[in-house]
Amino acid sequence: MIDFMLYLGYALVGVAAIAAIILPLISSLSDPKSLAKSGVGLVALLIVFGVGYALSGSEVTDTYAKFGVDEGQSKLIGGFLTMMYILIIVTSVGIIYTEITKIFK
């Protein structure tokens, strides 16, 4: 019974993931401007990833080698981590700015 429920849970997560991707696309076909806004956001994320990838190093330590990570994978992982750090900083600054401007309104 537990195995069945686990597989049912996996299936429901899959259905939810597919619905989360497909349903907004269907609704945005009726309003192309919203699709353009999503495209701008995706391009911005790609630019931030490009900056993170350019800043990341490709060194491979003994720990990385133990898990089979080569120089390309190390640079890709570093790019994603740097992108995450950049987005966390930008988000934090945005939240702080918003809260400070609310105080003075």
CSV table of N, CA, C and O in Angstrom, one decimal:
chain,number,residue,atom,x,y,z
A,1,MET,N,0.8,-1.2,0.0
A,1,MET,CA,0.0,0.0,0.0
A,1,MET,C,0.9,1.3,0.0
A,1,MET,O,0.5,2.2,-0.6
A,2,ILE,N,2.0,1.2,0.7
A,2,ILE,CA,2.9,2.4,0.8
A,2,ILE,C,3.5,2.6,-0.6
A,2,ILE,O,3.6,3.8,-1.0
A,3,ASP,N,3.9,1.6,-1.3
A,3,ASP,CA,4.5,1.8,-2.6
A,3,ASP,C,3.5,2.4,-3.5
A,3,ASP,O,3.8,3.3,-4.3
A,4,PHE,N,2.3,2.0,-3.5
A,4,PHE,CA,1.2,2.5,-4.4
A,4,PHE,C,1.0,4.0,-4.1
A,4,PHE,O,0.9,4.8,-5.0
A,5,MET,N,1.0,4.4,-2.8
A,5,MET,CA,0.8,5.8,-2.5
A,5,MET,C,2.0,6.6,-2.9
A,5,MET,O,1.8,7.8,-3.3
A,6,LEU,N,3.2,6.1,-2.8
A,6,LEU,CA,4.4,6.8,-3.2
A,6,LEU,C,4.3,7.1,-4.7
A,6,LEU,O,4.6,8.2,-5.2
A,7,TYR,N,4.0,6.0,-5.5
A,7,TYR,CA,3.9,6.2,-6.9
A,7,TYR,C,2.7,7.1,-7.3
A,7,TYR,O,2.8,7.9,-8.3
A,8,LEU,N,1.6,7.1,-6.6
A,8,LEU,CA,0.5,8.0,-6.8
A,8,LEU,C,1.0,9.5,-6.5
A,8,LEU,O,0.7,10.4,-7.3
A,9,GLY,N,1.8,9.6,-5.5
A,9,GLY,CA,2.3,11.0,-5.1
A,9,GLY,C,3.2,11.5,-6.2
A,9,GLY,O,3.2,12.6,-6.6
A,10,TYR,N,4.1,10.6,-6.7
A,10,TYR,CA,5.0,11.0,-7.9
A,10,TYR,C,4.2,11.4,-9.1
A,10,TYR,O,4.5,12.3,-9.8
A,11,ALA,N,3.1,10.6,-9.4
A,11,ALA,CA,2.3,10.9,-10.5
A,11,ALA,C,1.6,12.2,-10.4
A,11,ALA,O,1.5,13.0,-11.3
A,12,LEU,N,1.1,12.5,-9.2
A,12,LEU,CA,0.4,13.8,-8.9
A,12,LEU,C,1.4,15.0,-9.0
A,12,LEU,O,1.0,16.0,-9.5
A,13,VAL,N,2.6,14.8,-8.6
A,13,VAL,CA,3.6,15.9,-8.7
A,13,VAL,C,3.9,16.1,-10.2
A,13,VAL,O,4.0,17.2,-10.6
A,14,GLY,N,4.0,15.0,-10.9
A,14,GLY,CA,4.2,15.1,-12.4
A,14,GLY,C,3.1,15.9,-13.1
A,14,GLY,O,3.3,16.7,-13.9
A,15,VAL,N,1.8,15.5,-12.7
A,15,VAL,CA,0.7,16.2,-13.3
A,15,VAL,C,0.7,17.6,-12.9
A,15,VAL,O,0.4,18.5,-13.8
A,16,ALA,N,1.0,18.0,-11.7
A,16,ALA,CA,1.0,19.4,-11.3
A,16,ALA,C,2.1,20.1,-12.0
A,16,ALA,O,1.9,21.3,-12.4
A,17,ALA,N,3.3,19.5,-12.2
A,17,ALA,CA,4.4,20.2,-12.9
A,17,ALA,C,4.0,20.5,-14.3
A,17,ALA,O,4.2,21.6,-14.9
A,18,ILE,N,3.4,19.5,-15.0
A,18,ILE,CA,2.9,19.7,-16.4
A,18,ILE,C,1.9,20.8,-16.5
A,18,ILE,O,1.9,21.6,-17.3
A,19,ALA,N,0.9,20.7,-15.5
A,19,ALA,CA,-0.1,21.7,-15.5
A,19,ALA,C,0.4,23.1,-15.3
A,19,ALA,O,0.0,24.1,-15.8
A,20,ALA,N,1.4,23.2,-14.4
A,20,ALA,CA,2.0,24.5,-14.1
A,20,ALA,C,2.8,25.1,-15.3
A,20,ALA,O,2.9,26.3,-15.4
A,21,ILE,N,3.2,24.2,-16.2
A,21,ILE,CA,3.9,24.7,-17.4
A,21,ILE,C,2.9,25.0,-18.5
A,21,ILE,O,3.0,26.0,-19.2
A,22,ILE,N,2.0,24.1,-18.8
A,22,ILE,CA,1.1,24.1,-19.9
A,22,ILE,C,0.0,25.1,-19.8
A,22,ILE,O,-0.3,25.9,-20.7
A,23,LEU,N,-0.7,25.2,-18.6
A,23,LEU,CA,-1.8,26.1,-18.5
A,23,LEU,C,-1.5,27.6,-18.6
A,23,LEU,O,-2.2,28.3,-19.3
A,24,PRO,N,-0.4,28.1,-18.1
A,24,PRO,CA,-0.1,29.5,-18.3
A,24,PRO,C,0.2,29.7,-19.8
A,24,PRO,O,-0.1,30.8,-20.3
A,25,LEU,N,0.8,28.8,-20.5
A,25,LEU,CA,1.1,29.0,-21.9
A,25,LEU,C,-0.2,29.1,-22.7
A,25,LEU,O,-0.4,29.9,-23.6
A,26,ILE,N,-1.2,28.2,-22.3
A,26,ILE,CA,-2.5,28.3,-23.0
A,26,ILE,C,-3.2,29.6,-22.8
A,26,ILE,O,-3.7,30.3,-23.7
A,27,SER,N,-3.1,30.1,-21.5
A,27,SER,CA,-3.8,31.4,-21.2
A,27,SER,C,-3.0,32.6,-21.8
A,27,SER,O,-3.6,33.6,-22.2
A,28,SER,N,-1.7,32.4,-22.0
A,28,SER,CA,-1.0,33.5,-22.6
A,28,SER,C,-1.1,33.6,-24.1
A,28,SER,O,-0.8,34.7,-24.7
A,29,LEU,N,-1.6,32.6,-24.8
A,29,LEU,CA,-1.9,32.6,-26.2
A,29,LEU,C,-3.0,33.6,-26.5
A,29,LEU,O,-3.0,34.2,-27.6
A,30,SER,N,-3.9,33.8,-25.6
A,30,SER,CA,-5.0,34.8,-25.8
A,30,SER,C,-4.5,36.2,-25.6
A,30,SER,O,-5.1,37.2,-26.0
A,31,ASP,N,-3.4,36.4,-24.8
A,31,ASP,CA,-2.8,37.7,-24.6
A,31,ASP,C,-1.3,37.7,-24.9
A,31,ASP,O,-0.5,37.4,-24.0
A,32,PRO,N,-0.9,37.9,-26.1
A,32,PRO,CA,0.5,37.8,-26.5
A,32,PRO,C,1.5,38.8,-25.7
A,32,PRO,O,2.6,38.5,-25.6
A,33,LYS,N,0.9,39.9,-25.2
A,33,LYS,CA,1.8,40.8,-24.4
A,33,LYS,C,2.3,40.1,-23.2
A,33,LYS,O,3.5,40.4,-22.8
A,34,SER,N,1.5,39.3,-22.5
A,34,SER,CA,2.0,38.6,-21.3
A,34,SER,C,3.1,37.6,-21.7
A,34,SER,O,4.0,37.4,-20.9
A,35,LEU,N,3.0,37.0,-22.9
A,35,LEU,CA,4.0,36.1,-23.3
A,35,LEU,C,5.3,36.8,-23.6
A,35,LEU,O,6.4,36.3,-23.3
A,36,ALA,N,5.3,38.0,-24.1
A,36,ALA,CA,6.4,38.9,-24.3
A,36,ALA,C,7.1,39.2,-23.0
A,36,ALA,O,8.3,39.2,-22.9
A,37,LYS,N,6.3,39.5,-22.0
A,37,LYS,CA,6.9,39.8,-20.7
A,37,LYS,C,7.6,38.6,-20.1
A,37,LYS,O,8.6,38.8,-19.5
A,38,SER,N,7.0,37.5,-20.3
A,38,SER,CA,7.7,36.3,-19.8
A,38,SER,C,9.0,36.0,-20.5
A,38,SER,O,10.0,35.6,-20.0
A,39,GLY,N,9.0,36.3,-21.8
A,39,GLY,CA,10.2,36.2,-22.6
A,39,GLY,C,11.3,37.2,-22.1
A,39,GLY,O,12.5,36.8,-22.1
A,40,VAL,N,10.9,38.4,-21.8
A,40,VAL,CA,11.9,39.3,-21.2
A,40,VAL,C,12.5,38.8,-19.9
A,40,VAL,O,13.7,38.9,-19.7
A,41,GLY,N,11.7,38.2,-19.1
A,41,GLY,CA,12.2,37.7,-17.8
A,41,GLY,C,13.1,36.5,-18.1
A,41,GLY,O,14.1,36.4,-17.4
A,42,LEU,N,12.8,35.7,-19.0
A,42,LEU,CA,13.7,34.5,-19.4
A,42,LEU,C,15.0,35.0,-19.9
A,42,LEU,O,16.1,34.5,-19.5
A,43,VAL,N,15.0,36.0,-20.8
A,43,VAL,CA,16.2,36.6,-21.3
A,43,VAL,C,17.1,37.2,-20.2
A,43,VAL,O,18.3,37.1,-20.1
A,44,ALA,N,16.4,37.9,-19.2
A,44,ALA,CA,17.1,38.5,-18.1
A,44,ALA,C,17.8,37.4,-17.3
A,44,ALA,O,19.0,37.5,-16.8
A,45,LEU,N,17.1,36.3,-17.0
A,45,LEU,CA,17.7,35.1,-16.3
A,45,LEU,C,18.9,34.6,-17.1
A,45,LEU,O,19.9,34.2,-16.5
A,46,LEU,N,18.8,34.5,-18.4
A,46,LEU,CA,19.9,34.0,-19.2
A,46,LEU,C,21.1,34.9,-19.1
A,46,LEU,O,22.3,34.4,-19.1
A,47,ILE,N,20.9,36.2,-19.1
A,47,ILE,CA,22.0,37.2,-19.0
A,47,ILE,C,22.6,37.0,-17.6
A,47,ILE,O,23.9,37.0,-17.5
A,48,VAL,N,21.8,36.9,-16.6
A,48,VAL,CA,22.4,36.8,-15.2
A,48,VAL,C,23.2,35.5,-15.1
A,48,VAL,O,24.3,35.4,-14.5
A,49,PHE,N,22.7,34.4,-15.8
A,49,PHE,CA,23.5,33.1,-15.8
A,49,PHE,C,24.8,33.3,-16.5
A,49,PHE,O,25.8,32.8,-16.1
A,50,GLY,N,24.7,34.1,-17.7
A,50,GLY,CA,25.9,34.3,-18.4
A,50,GLY,C,27.0,35.0,-17.6
A,50,GLY,O,28.2,34.7,-17.7
A,51,VAL,N,26.6,36.0,-16.8
A,51,VAL,CA,27.5,36.7,-15.9
A,51,VAL,C,28.0,35.8,-14.9
A,51,VAL,O,29.3,35.7,-14.6
A,52,GLY,N,27.2,35.0,-14.3
A,52,GLY,CA,27.6,34.0,-13.3
A,52,GLY,C,28.6,33.0,-13.9
A,52,GLY,O,29.6,32.6,-13.2
A,53,TYR,N,28.3,32.5,-15.1
A,53,TYR,CA,29.2,31.5,-15.7
A,53,TYR,C,30.5,32.1,-16.0
A,53,TYR,O,31.6,31.5,-15.9
A,54,ALA,N,30.5,33.4,-16.5
A,54,ALA,CA,31.8,34.1,-16.8
A,54,ALA,C,32.6,34.3,-15.5
A,54,ALA,O,33.9,34.3,-15.6
A,55,LEU,N,32.0,34.5,-14.4
A,55,LEU,CA,32.7,34.8,-13.1
A,55,LEU,C,33.1,33.5,-12.4
A,55,LEU,O,34.0,33.6,-11.6
A,56,SER,N,32.6,32.4,-12.8
A,56,SER,CA,32.9,31.1,-12.0
A,56,SER,C,34.2,30.5,-12.5
A,56,SER,O,34.6,30.7,-13.6
A,57,GLY,N,34.8,29.8,-11.6
A,57,GLY,CA,36.0,29.1,-11.9
A,57,GLY,C,35.8,27.7,-12.3
A,57,GLY,O,34.7,27.1,-12.2
A,58,SER,N,36.8,27.1,-12.9
A,58,SER,CA,36.7,25.7,-13.3
A,58,SER,C,37.6,24.7,-12.6
A,58,SER,O,38.0,23.7,-13.2
A,59,GLU,N,38.1,25.1,-11.4
A,59,GLU,CA,39.0,24.2,-10.7
A,59,GLU,C,38.3,23.0,-10.2
A,59,GLU,O,37.1,23.0,-9.9
A,60,VAL,N,39.0,21.9,-10.2
A,60,VAL,CA,38.5,20.6,-9.7
A,60,VAL,C,39.3,20.1,-8.5
A,60,VAL,O,40.5,19.9,-8.7
A,61,THR,N,38.7,20.1,-7.4
A,61,THR,CA,39.4,19.6,-6.2
A,61,THR,C,39.3,18.1,-6.1
A,61,THR,O,38.6,17.4,-6.8
A,62,ASP,N,39.9,17.5,-5.1
A,62,ASP,CA,39.9,16.1,-4.9
A,62,ASP,C,38.4,15.6,-4.5
A,62,ASP,O,38.0,14.6,-5.0
A,63,THR,N,37.7,16.5,-3.8
A,63,THR,CA,36.3,16.1,-3.5
A,63,THR,C,35.5,16.1,-4.7
A,63,THR,O,34.6,15.2,-4.9
A,64,TYR,N,35.6,17.0,-5.6
A,64,TYR,CA,34.9,17.0,-6.9
A,64,TYR,C,35.2,15.8,-7.7
A,64,TYR,O,34.4,15.2,-8.3
A,65,ALA,N,36.5,15.5,-7.8
A,65,ALA,CA,37.0,14.3,-8.6
A,65,ALA,C,36.4,13.0,-8.0
A,65,ALA,O,36.1,12.1,-8.8
A,66,LYS,N,36.2,13.0,-6.7
A,66,LYS,CA,35.6,11.8,-6.1
A,66,LYS,C,34.2,11.5,-6.6
A,66,LYS,O,33.8,10.4,-6.8
A,67,PHE,N,33.5,12.6,-6.9
A,67,PHE,CA,32.1,12.5,-7.5
A,67,PHE,C,32.0,12.5,-9.0
A,67,PHE,O,31.0,12.6,-9.5
A,68,GLY,N,33.2,12.5,-9.6
A,68,GLY,CA,33.2,12.5,-11.1
A,68,GLY,C,32.9,13.8,-11.8
A,68,GLY,O,32.5,13.8,-12.9
A,69,VAL,N,33.2,14.9,-11.1
A,69,VAL,CA,32.9,16.2,-11.6
A,69,VAL,C,34.2,16.7,-12.4
A,69,VAL,O,35.3,16.7,-11.9
A,70,ASP,N,34.0,17.0,-13.7
A,70,ASP,CA,35.2,17.5,-14.5
A,70,ASP,C,35.2,19.1,-14.5
A,70,ASP,O,34.3,19.7,-13.9
A,71,GLU,N,36.1,19.6,-15.3
A,71,GLU,CA,36.2,21.1,-15.3
A,71,GLU,C,34.9,21.8,-15.9
A,71,GLU,O,34.5,22.8,-15.4
A,72,GLY,N,34.3,21.2,-16.9
A,72,GLY,CA,33.1,21.8,-17.5
A,72,GLY,C,32.0,21.8,-16.5
A,72,GLY,O,31.2,22.8,-16.4
A,73,GLN,N,31.8,20.7,-15.8
A,73,GLN,CA,30.7,20.6,-14.9
A,73,GLN,C,30.9,21.5,-13.7
A,73,GLN,O,30.0,22.1,-13.2
A,74,SER,N,32.2,21.7,-13.3
A,74,SER,CA,32.5,22.6,-12.2
A,74,SER,C,32.2,24.0,-12.6
A,74,SER,O,31.7,24.7,-11.7
A,75,LYS,N,32.5,24.4,-13.8
A,75,LYS,CA,32.2,25.8,-14.2
A,75,LYS,C,30.7,26.0,-14.3
A,75,LYS,O,30.2,27.0,-13.9
A,76,LEU,N,30.0,25.0,-14.8
A,76,LEU,CA,28.5,25.1,-14.9
A,76,LEU,C,27.9,25.2,-13.5
A,76,LEU,O,27.0,26.1,-13.3
A,77,ILE,N,28.3,24.4,-12.6
A,77,ILE,CA,27.8,24.4,-11.2
A,77,ILE,C,28.1,25.8,-10.6
A,77,ILE,O,27.3,26.4,-9.9
A,78,GLY,N,29.4,26.2,-10.8
A,78,GLY,CA,29.8,27.5,-10.3
A,78,GLY,C,28.9,28.7,-10.9
A,78,GLY,O,28.6,29.6,-10.2
A,79,GLY,N,28.6,28.5,-12.2
A,79,GLY,CA,27.8,29.5,-12.8
A,79,GLY,C,26.4,29.6,-12.2
A,79,GLY,O,25.8,30.7,-12.0
A,80,PHE,N,25.8,28.4,-11.9
A,80,PHE,CA,24.5,28.4,-11.3
A,80,PHE,C,24.5,28.9,-9.9
A,80,PHE,O,23.6,29.7,-9.4
A,81,LEU,N,25.6,28.6,-9.1
A,81,LEU,CA,25.7,29.1,-7.8
A,81,LEU,C,25.9,30.6,-7.8
A,81,LEU,O,25.3,31.3,-7.0
A,82,THR,N,26.7,31.1,-8.7
A,82,THR,CA,26.9,32.6,-8.7
A,82,THR,C,25.7,33.3,-9.2
A,82,THR,O,25.3,34.4,-8.6
A,83,MET,N,24.9,32.7,-10.1
A,83,MET,CA,23.6,33.3,-10.5
A,83,MET,C,22.7,33.3,-9.3
A,83,MET,O,22.0,34.3,-9.1
A,84,MET,N,22.7,32.3,-8.5
A,84,MET,CA,21.8,32.2,-7.3
A,84,MET,C,22.2,33.3,-6.3
A,84,MET,O,21.4,34.1,-5.8
A,85,TYR,N,23.5,33.5,-6.1
A,85,TYR,CA,24.0,34.6,-5.2
A,85,TYR,C,23.6,35.9,-5.7
A,85,TYR,O,23.2,36.8,-5.0
A,86,ILE,N,23.7,36.2,-7.0
A,86,ILE,CA,23.4,37.5,-7.6
A,86,ILE,C,21.9,37.7,-7.4
A,86,ILE,O,21.5,38.8,-7.0
A,87,LEU,N,21.1,36.7,-7.7
A,87,LEU,CA,19.6,36.9,-7.6
A,87,LEU,C,19.2,37.1,-6.1
A,87,LEU,O,18.3,37.9,-5.8
A,88,ILE,N,19.9,36.4,-5.2
A,88,ILE,CA,19.6,36.6,-3.8
A,88,ILE,C,19.9,38.1,-3.3
A,88,ILE,O,19.1,38.7,-2.6
A,89,ILE,N,21.1,38.6,-3.8
A,89,ILE,CA,21.5,39.9,-3.5
A,89,ILE,C,20.5,41.0,-4.1
A,89,ILE,O,20.0,41.9,-3.4
A,90,VAL,N,20.1,40.8,-5.3
A,90,VAL,CA,19.2,41.7,-6.0
A,90,VAL,C,17.9,41.7,-5.3
A,90,VAL,O,17.2,42.7,-5.1
A,91,THR,N,17.4,40.5,-5.0
A,91,THR,CA,16.1,40.4,-4.3
A,91,THR,C,16.1,41.0,-2.9
A,91,THR,O,15.2,41.7,-2.6
A,92,SER,N,17.2,40.8,-2.2
A,92,SER,CA,17.3,41.4,-0.9
A,92,SER,C,17.3,42.9,-0.9
A,92,SER,O,16.6,43.6,-0.1
A,93,VAL,N,18.1,43.4,-1.9
A,93,VAL,CA,18.1,44.9,-2.0
A,93,VAL,C,16.8,45.4,-2.4
A,93,VAL,O,16.3,46.5,-1.9
A,94,GLY,N,16.1,44.7,-3.3
A,94,GLY,CA,14.7,45.2,-3.7
A,94,GLY,C,13.8,45.2,-2.5
A,94,GLY,O,12.9,46.1,-2.4
A,95,ILE,N,13.8,44.1,-1.7
A,95,ILE,CA,12.9,44.1,-0.5
A,95,ILE,C,13.2,45.2,0.4
A,95,ILE,O,12.3,45.9,0.9
A,96,ILE,N,14.5,45.4,0.7
A,96,ILE,CA,14.9,46.5,1.6
A,96,ILE,C,14.5,47.8,1.1
A,96,ILE,O,13.9,48.7,1.8
A,97,TYR,N,14.7,48.1,-0.2
A,97,TYR,CA,14.3,49.3,-0.8
A,97,TYR,C,12.8,49.6,-0.7
A,97,TYR,O,12.4,50.7,-0.4
A,98,THR,N,12.1,48.5,-1.0
A,98,THR,CA,10.6,48.6,-0.9
A,98,THR,C,10.1,49.0,0.5
A,98,THR,O,9.3,49.8,0.7
A,99,GLU,N,10.7,48.3,1.5
A,99,GLU,CA,10.3,48.5,2.8
A,99,GLU,C,10.7,50.0,3.3
A,99,GLU,O,9.9,50.6,4.0
A,100,ILE,N,11.8,50.4,2.9
A,100,ILE,CA,12.3,51.8,3.3
A,100,ILE,C,11.4,52.8,2.6
A,100,ILE,O,11.0,53.8,3.2
A,101,THR,N,11.0,52.6,1.3
A,101,THR,CA,10.1,53.6,0.7
A,101,THR,C,8.7,53.6,1.2
A,101,THR,O,8.1,54.6,1.2
A,102,LYS,N,8.3,52.4,1.8
A,102,LYS,CA,7.0,52.4,2.4
A,102,LYS,C,7.0,53.2,3.7
A,102,LYS,O,6.0,53.8,4.1
A,103,ILE,N,8.1,53.2,4.4
A,103,ILE,CA,8.2,54.0,5.6
A,103,ILE,C,8.0,55.5,5.4
A,103,ILE,O,7.3,56.2,6.1
A,104,PHE,N,8.6,56.0,4.3
A,104,PHE,CA,8.5,57.4,4.0
A,104,PHE,C,7.3,57.9,3.2
A,104,PHE,O,7.2,59.0,2.9
A,105,LYS,N,6.4,57.0,2.9
A,105,LYS,CA,5.2,57.3,2.2
A,105,LYS,C,4.1,57.7,3.1
A,105,LYS,O,3.9,57.4,4.2
